[in-house]
Short mmCIF file of C-alpha atoms and ligand atoms in Angstrom, two decimals:
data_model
loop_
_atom_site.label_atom_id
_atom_site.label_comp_id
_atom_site.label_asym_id
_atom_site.label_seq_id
_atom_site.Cartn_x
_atom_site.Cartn_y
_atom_site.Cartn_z
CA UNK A 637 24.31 -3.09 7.96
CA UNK A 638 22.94 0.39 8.60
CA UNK A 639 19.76 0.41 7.57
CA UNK A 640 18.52 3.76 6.63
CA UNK A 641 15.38 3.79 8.14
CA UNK A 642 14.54 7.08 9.84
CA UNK A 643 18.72 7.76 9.57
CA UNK A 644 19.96 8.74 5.93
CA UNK A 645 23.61 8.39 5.49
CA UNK A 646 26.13 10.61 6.97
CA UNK A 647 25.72 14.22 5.43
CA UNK A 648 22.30 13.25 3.35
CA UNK A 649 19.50 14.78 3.49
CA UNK A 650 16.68 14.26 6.63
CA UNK A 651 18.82 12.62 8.96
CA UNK A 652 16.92 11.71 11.73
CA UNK A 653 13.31 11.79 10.34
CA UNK A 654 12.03 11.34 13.93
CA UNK A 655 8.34 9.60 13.15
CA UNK A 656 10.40 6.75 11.82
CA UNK A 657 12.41 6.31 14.34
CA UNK A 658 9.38 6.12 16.83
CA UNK A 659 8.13 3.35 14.65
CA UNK A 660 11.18 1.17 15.10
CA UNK A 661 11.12 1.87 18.54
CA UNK A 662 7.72 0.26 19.01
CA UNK A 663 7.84 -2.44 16.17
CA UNK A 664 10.62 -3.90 18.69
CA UNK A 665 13.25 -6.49 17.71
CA UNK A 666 11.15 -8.01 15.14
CA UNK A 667 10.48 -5.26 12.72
CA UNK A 668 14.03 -4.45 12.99
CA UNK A 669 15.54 -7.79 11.58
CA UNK A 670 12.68 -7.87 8.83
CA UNK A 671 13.79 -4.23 7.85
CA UNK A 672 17.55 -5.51 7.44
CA UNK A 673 16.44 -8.39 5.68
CA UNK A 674 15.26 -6.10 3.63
CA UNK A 675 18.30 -3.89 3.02
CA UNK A 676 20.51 -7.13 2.66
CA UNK A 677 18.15 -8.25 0.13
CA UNK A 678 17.88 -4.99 -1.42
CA UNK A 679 21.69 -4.84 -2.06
CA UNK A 680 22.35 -8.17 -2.96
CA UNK A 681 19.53 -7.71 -5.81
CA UNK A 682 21.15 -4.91 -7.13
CA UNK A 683 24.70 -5.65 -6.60
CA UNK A 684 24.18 -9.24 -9.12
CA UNK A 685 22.63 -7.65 -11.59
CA UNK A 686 25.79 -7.75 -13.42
CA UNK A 687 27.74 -5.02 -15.25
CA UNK A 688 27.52 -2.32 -16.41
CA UNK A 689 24.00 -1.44 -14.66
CA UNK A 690 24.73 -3.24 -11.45
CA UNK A 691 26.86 -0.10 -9.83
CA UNK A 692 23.98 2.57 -10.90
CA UNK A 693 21.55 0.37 -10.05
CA UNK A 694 23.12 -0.68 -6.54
CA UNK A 695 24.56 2.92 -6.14
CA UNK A 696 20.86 4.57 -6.75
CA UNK A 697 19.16 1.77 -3.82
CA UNK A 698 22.13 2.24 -1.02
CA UNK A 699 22.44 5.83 -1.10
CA UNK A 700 19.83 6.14 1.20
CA UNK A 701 16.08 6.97 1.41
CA UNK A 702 13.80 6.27 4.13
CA UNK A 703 11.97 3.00 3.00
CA UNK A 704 8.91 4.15 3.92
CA UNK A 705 7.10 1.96 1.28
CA UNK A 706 9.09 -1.43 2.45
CA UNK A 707 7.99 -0.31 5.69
CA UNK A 708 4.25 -0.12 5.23
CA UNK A 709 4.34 -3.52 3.34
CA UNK A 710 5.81 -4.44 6.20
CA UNK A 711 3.38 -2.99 8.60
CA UNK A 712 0.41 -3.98 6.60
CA UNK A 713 1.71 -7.93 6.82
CA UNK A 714 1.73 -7.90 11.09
CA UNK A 715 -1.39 -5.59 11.20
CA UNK A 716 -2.97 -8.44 9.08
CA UNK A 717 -2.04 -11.06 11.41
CA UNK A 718 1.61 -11.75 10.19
CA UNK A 719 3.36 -13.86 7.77
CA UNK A 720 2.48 -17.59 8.24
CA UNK A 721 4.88 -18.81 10.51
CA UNK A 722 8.41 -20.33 9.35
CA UNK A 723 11.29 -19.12 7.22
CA UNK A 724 9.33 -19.40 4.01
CA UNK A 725 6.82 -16.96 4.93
CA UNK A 726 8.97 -14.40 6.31
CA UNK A 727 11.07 -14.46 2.95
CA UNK A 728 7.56 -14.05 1.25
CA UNK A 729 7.01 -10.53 3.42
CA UNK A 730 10.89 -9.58 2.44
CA UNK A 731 10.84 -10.17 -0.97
CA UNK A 732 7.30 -8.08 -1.07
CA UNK A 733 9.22 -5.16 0.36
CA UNK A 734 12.04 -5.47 -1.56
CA UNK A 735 10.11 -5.63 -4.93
CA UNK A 736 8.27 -2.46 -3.56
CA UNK A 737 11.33 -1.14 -2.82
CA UNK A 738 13.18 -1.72 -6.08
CA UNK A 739 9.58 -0.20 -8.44
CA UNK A 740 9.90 3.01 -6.00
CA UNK A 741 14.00 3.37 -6.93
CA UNK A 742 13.14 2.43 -10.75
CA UNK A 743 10.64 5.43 -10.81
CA UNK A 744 13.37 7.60 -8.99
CA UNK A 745 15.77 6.84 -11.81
CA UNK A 746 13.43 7.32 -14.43
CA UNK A 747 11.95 10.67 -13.14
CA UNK A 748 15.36 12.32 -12.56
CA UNK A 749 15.70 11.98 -15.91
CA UNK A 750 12.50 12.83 -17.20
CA UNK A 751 12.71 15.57 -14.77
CA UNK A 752 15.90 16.30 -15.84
CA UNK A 753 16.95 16.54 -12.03
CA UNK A 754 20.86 16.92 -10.72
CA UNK A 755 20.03 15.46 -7.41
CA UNK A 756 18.98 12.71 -5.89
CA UNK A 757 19.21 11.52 -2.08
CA UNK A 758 22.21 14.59 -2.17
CA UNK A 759 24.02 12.40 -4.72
CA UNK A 760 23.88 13.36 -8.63
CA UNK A 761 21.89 11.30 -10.48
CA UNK A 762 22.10 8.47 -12.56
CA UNK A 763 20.81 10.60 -15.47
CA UNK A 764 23.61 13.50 -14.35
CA UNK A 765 26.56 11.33 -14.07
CA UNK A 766 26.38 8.26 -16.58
CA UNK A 767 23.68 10.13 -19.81
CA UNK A 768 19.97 9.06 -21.19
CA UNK A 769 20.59 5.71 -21.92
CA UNK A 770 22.21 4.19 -18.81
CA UNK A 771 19.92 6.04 -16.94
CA UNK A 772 16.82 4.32 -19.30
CA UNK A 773 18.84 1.07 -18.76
CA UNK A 774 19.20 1.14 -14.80
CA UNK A 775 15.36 2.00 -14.49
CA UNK A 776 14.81 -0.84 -16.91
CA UNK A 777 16.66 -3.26 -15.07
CA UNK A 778 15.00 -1.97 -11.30
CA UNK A 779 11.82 -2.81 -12.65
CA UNK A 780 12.51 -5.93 -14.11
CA UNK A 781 14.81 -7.14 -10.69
CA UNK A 782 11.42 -6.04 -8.79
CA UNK A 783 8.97 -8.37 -10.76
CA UNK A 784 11.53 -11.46 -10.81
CA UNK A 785 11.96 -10.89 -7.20
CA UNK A 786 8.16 -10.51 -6.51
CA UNK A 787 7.25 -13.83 -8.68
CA UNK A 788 9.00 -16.12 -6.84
CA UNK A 789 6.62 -15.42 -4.05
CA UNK A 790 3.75 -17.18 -7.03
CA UNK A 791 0.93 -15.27 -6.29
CA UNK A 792 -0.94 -13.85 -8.93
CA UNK A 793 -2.51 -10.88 -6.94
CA UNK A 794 0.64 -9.70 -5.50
CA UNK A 795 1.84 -9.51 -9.03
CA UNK A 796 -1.21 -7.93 -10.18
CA UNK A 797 -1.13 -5.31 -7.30
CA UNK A 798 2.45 -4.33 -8.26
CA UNK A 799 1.59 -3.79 -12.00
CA UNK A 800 -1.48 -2.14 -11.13
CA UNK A 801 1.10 0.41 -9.32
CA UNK A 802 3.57 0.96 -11.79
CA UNK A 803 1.39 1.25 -14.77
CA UNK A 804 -0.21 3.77 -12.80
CA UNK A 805 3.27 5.63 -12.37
CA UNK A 806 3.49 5.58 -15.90
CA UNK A 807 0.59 7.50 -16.73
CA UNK A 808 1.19 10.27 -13.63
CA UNK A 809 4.50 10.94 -15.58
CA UNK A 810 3.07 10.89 -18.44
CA UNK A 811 -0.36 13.53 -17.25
CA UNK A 812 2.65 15.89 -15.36
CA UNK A 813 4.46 16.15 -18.75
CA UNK A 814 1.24 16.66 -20.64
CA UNK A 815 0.59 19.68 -17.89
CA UNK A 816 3.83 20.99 -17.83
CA UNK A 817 4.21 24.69 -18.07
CA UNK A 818 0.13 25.45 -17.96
CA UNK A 819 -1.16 28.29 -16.64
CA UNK A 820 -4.32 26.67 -16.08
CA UNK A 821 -4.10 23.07 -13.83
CA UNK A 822 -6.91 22.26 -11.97
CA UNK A 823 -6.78 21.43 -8.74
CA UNK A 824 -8.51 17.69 -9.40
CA UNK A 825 -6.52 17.09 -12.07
CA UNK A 826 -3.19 18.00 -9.83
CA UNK A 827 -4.57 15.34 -7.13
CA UNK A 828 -5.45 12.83 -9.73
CA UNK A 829 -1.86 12.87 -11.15
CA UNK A 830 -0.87 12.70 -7.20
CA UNK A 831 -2.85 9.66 -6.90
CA UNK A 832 -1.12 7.74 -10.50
CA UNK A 833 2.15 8.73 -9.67
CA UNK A 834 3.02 8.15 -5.71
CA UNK A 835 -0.28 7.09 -4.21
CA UNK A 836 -0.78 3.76 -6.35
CA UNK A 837 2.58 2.47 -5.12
CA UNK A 838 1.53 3.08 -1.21
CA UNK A 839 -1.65 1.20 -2.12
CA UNK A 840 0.07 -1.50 -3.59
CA UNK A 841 2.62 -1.85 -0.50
CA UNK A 842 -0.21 -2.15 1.75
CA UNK A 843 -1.93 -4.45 -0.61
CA UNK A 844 1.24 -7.05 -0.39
CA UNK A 845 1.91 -6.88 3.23
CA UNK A 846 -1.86 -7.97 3.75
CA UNK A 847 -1.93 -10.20 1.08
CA UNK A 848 1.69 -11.70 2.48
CA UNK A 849 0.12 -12.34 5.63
CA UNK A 850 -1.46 -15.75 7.04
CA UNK A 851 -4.76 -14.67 7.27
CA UNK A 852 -5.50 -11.80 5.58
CA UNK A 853 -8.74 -10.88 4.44
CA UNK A 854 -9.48 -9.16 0.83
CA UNK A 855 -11.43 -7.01 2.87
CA UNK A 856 -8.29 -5.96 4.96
CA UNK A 857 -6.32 -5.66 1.45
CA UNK A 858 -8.32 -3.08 0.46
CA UNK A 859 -9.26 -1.02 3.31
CA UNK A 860 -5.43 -0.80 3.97
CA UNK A 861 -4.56 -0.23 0.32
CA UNK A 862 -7.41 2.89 1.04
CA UNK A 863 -5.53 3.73 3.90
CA UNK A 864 -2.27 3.78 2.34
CA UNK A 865 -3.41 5.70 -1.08
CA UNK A 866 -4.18 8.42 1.24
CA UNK A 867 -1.22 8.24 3.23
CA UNK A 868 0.41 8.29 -0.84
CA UNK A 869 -1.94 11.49 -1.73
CA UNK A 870 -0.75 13.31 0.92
CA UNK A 871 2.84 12.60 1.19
CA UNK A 872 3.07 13.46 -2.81
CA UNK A 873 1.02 16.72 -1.58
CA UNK A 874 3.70 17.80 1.10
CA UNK A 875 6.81 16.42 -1.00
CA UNK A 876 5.69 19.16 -3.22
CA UNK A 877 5.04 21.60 -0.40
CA UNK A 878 8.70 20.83 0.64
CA UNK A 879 9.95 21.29 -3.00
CA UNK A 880 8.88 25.21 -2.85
CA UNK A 881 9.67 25.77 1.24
CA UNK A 882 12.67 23.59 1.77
CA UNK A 883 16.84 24.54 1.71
CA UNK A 884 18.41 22.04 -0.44
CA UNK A 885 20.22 20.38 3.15
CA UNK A 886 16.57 18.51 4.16
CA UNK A 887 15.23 17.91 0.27
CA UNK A 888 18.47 16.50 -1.09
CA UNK A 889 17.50 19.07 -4.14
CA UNK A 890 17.59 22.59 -5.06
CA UNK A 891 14.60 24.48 -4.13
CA UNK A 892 12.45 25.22 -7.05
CA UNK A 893 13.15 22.10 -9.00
CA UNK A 894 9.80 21.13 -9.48
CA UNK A 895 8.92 24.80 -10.73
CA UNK A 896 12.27 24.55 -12.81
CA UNK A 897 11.18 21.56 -14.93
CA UNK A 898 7.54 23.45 -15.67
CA UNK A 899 5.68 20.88 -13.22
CA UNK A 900 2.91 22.65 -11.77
CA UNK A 901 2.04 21.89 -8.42
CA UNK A 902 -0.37 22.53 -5.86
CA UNK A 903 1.44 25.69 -4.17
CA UNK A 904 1.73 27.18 -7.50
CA UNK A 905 -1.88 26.44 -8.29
CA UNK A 906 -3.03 27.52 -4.98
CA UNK A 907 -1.01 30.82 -5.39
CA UNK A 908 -2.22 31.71 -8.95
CA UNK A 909 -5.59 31.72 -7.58
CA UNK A 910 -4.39 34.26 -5.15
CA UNK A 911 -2.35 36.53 -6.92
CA UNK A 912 -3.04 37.84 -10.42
CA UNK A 913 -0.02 38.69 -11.18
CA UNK A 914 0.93 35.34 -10.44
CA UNK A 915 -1.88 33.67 -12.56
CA UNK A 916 0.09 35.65 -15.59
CA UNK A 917 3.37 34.28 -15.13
CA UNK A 918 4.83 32.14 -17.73
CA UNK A 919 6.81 29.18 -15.97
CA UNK A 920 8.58 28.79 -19.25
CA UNK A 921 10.21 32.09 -18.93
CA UNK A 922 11.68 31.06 -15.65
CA UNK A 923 15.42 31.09 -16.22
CA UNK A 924 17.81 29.26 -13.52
CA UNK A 925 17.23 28.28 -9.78
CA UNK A 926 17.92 31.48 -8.98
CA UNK A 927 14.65 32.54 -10.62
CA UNK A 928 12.94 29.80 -9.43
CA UNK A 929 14.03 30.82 -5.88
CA UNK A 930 12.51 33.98 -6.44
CA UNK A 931 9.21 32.33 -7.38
CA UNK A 932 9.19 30.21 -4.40
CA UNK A 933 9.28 33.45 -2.18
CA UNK A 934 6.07 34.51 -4.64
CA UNK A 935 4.24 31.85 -3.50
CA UNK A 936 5.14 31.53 -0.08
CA UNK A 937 4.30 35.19 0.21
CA UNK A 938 0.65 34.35 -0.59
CA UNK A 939 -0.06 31.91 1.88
CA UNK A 940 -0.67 29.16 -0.74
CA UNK A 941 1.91 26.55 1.23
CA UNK A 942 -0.32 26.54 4.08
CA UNK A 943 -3.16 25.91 2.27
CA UNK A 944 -1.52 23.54 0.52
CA UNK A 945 0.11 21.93 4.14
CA UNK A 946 -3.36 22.01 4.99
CA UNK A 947 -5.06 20.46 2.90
CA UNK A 948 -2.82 17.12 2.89
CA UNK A 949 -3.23 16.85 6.77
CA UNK A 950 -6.57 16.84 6.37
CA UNK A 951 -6.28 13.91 3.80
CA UNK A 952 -3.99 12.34 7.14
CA UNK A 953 -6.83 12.54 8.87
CA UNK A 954 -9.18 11.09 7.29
CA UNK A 955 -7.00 7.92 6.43
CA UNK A 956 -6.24 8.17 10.79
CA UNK A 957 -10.00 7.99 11.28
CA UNK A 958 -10.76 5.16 9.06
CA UNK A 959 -8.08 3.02 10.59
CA UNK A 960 -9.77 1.82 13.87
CA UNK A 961 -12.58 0.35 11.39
CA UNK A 962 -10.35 -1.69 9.17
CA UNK A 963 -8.21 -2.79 11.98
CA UNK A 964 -10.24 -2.97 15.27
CA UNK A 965 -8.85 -4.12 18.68
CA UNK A 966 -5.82 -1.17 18.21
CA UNK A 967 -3.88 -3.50 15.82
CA UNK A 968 -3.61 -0.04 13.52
CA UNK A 969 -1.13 1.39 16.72
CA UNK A 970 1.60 1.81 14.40
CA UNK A 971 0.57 2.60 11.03
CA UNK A 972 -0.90 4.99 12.98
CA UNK A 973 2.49 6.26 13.75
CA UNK A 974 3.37 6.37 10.11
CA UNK A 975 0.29 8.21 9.26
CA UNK A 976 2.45 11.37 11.80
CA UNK A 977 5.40 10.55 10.02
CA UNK A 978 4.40 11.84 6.89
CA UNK A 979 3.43 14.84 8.33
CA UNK A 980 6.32 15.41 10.54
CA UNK A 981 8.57 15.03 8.00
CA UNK A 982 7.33 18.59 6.76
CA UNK A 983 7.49 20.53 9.87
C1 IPE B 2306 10.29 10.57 -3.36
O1 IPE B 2306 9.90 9.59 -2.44
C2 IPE B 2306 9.35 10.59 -4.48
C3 IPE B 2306 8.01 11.03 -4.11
C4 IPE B 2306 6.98 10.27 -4.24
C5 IPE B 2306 7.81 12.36 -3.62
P1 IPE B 2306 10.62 9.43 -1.03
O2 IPE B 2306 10.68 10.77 -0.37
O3 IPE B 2306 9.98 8.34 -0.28
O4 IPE B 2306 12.07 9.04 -1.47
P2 IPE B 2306 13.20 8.30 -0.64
O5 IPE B 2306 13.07 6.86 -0.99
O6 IPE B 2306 13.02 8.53 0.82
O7 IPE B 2306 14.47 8.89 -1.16
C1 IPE B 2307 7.64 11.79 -7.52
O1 IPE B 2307 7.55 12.91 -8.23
C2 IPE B 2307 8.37 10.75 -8.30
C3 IPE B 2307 7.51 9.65 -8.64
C4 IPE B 2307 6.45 9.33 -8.00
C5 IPE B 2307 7.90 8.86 -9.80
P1 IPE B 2307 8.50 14.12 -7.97
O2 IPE B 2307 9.12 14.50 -9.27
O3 IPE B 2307 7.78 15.15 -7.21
O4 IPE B 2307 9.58 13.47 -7.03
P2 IPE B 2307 10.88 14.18 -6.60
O5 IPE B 2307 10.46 15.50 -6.08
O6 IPE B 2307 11.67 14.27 -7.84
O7 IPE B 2307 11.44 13.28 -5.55
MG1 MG B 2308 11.14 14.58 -9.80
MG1 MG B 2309 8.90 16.56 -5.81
#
């Protein structure tokens, strides 16, 4: 098994995202066999799902992609104390990951196509290569493997969490569509879509893991699920930082993409508010990534990406800080260390 953690597949994009790395490193032996577990697990889901969705939907979850949300349910469960001891409640923690795992890739699936993206983890994407309705039907079926998987754990509140999470997905989708093309987003509205469509899931991955654990508190659940909606708001924040700034080699996409599809981000907000001639332009006029391109050099031109870079470290920070409180006695050491990974990943 490779798992893909921190290491995307030969000739994807962000091989080597070093943060992650440095968290295996220090989670030790243990961490590492509950991450396979969780790839296994991952792949056998998706591989019995039958045909004909069973190869999209197995193709989409092994082509890479840095698990970071397994990761923190992961992290959440042994920074709560653990899973109770024994086979059973180790499965629990997997099966927790691997339902996180599985909403994250149904969104994926869904959003390419929404998005009307070509590329995905530098592969085509389901939409591109198999239409609408398989693409419809393997999101369908990720969701619906990730709830069966996550009720066999029979907890109520884990189920909850995880519903909480993707109905909130559903609604981000559904505000960025409703925005599309503006001229005029707010900058409250952009982070509130931020928080339905990426943050929710981190929350709920933190959520599990504590609630997975032997002894955690609903007090730990939610100052971790805090944590972790930060950690969300600001990875969404730089993903779309990365979307203007990055070559297509480290995003897996073209450059642009975002702007392409009339979603209006934070760089583009940040820029219209410093260039007027940028406030004018119509995003619907925008015709082919080579325009888009152009419109990424716009907006890096005004400074705008730093604000924007700076503004989600700050949002790091703050989620850093509160750490210590939720988990005292430096039991936070290495979501700590994914805290920097989300901002290395940008640099
Ligand atoms: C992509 O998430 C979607 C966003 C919320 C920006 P990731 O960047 O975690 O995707 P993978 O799983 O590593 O491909
Ligand atoms: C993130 O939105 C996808 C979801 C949270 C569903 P984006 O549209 O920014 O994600 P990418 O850029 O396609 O990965
Ligand atoms: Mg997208
Ligand atoms: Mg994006």
């Amino acid at each position: 098994v490779t798992t893909t953690l921190g290491k995307r597949t030969a000739g994807g994009p962000e091989e080597g995202v070093d943060g992650l790395e440095a968290i295996m490193r220090h989670g030790g032996r243990r961490l590492r066999e509950v991450m396979v577990r969780t790839e296994l697990h991952l792949e056998r889901v998706t591989s019995g799902a039958g045909p004909p969705l069973a190869s999209h939907a197995n193709a989409t979850v092994t082509a890479g992609g840095k698990r970071l949300r397994p990761l923190l349910v992961v992290l959440a469960a042994e920074s709560a104390g653990g899973p109770p001891a024994g086979a059973d409640g180790e499965e629990r923690l997997v099966r927790a990951a691997v339902a996180v795992e599985l909403v994250h890739s149904a969104t994926l699936v869904h959003d390419d196509l929404i998005d009307g993206a070509q590329l995905r983890r530098g592969n085509p994407t389901v939409a591109a290569v198999a239409g609408r309705q398989i693409a419809v039907a393997t999101g369908d079926l990720l969701f619906s493997r990730a709830f069966a998987e996550l009720a066999r754990n029979e907890d109520a509140a884990q189920l909850c969490a995880l519903s909480d999470a993707s109905s909130a997905l559903a609604a981000g989708e559904l505000l960025q569509r409703e925005d599309a093309y503006a001229p005029d987003v707010a900058v409250e509205r952009y982070l509130h879509r931020c928080e339905l469509k990426t943050a929710a899931l981190f929350e709920a991955a933190c959520r599990l893991g504590a609630l997975t654990a032997a002894d955690g508190s609903a007090a730990v659940a939610d100052g971790l699920g805090a944590f972790a909606r930060r950690i969300g708001l600001a990875f969404q924040m730089l993903d779309d930082v990365l979307d203007v700034s990055g070559p297509v080699e480290r995003t897996g996409k073209a450059r642009g993409t975002d702007l392409l599809d009339g979603t209006v981000t934070l760089p583009l907000i940040l820029a219209r508010e410093r260039d007027r001639s940028l406030a004018a332009f119509d995003l619907a006029s925008l015709d082919g990534p080579r325009q888009a391109e152009a419109l990424c050099e716009r907006i890096a031109a005004t400074g705008a990406l730093d604000e924007a870079r700076e503004r989600a470290l700050a949002v790091v920070a703050k989620a850093k800080a509160a750490l210590p409180s939720i988990l005292p006695g430096g039991r936070s050491l290495l979501l700590d260390l994914v805290a920097d990974s989300v901002v290395e990943r940008y640099r």
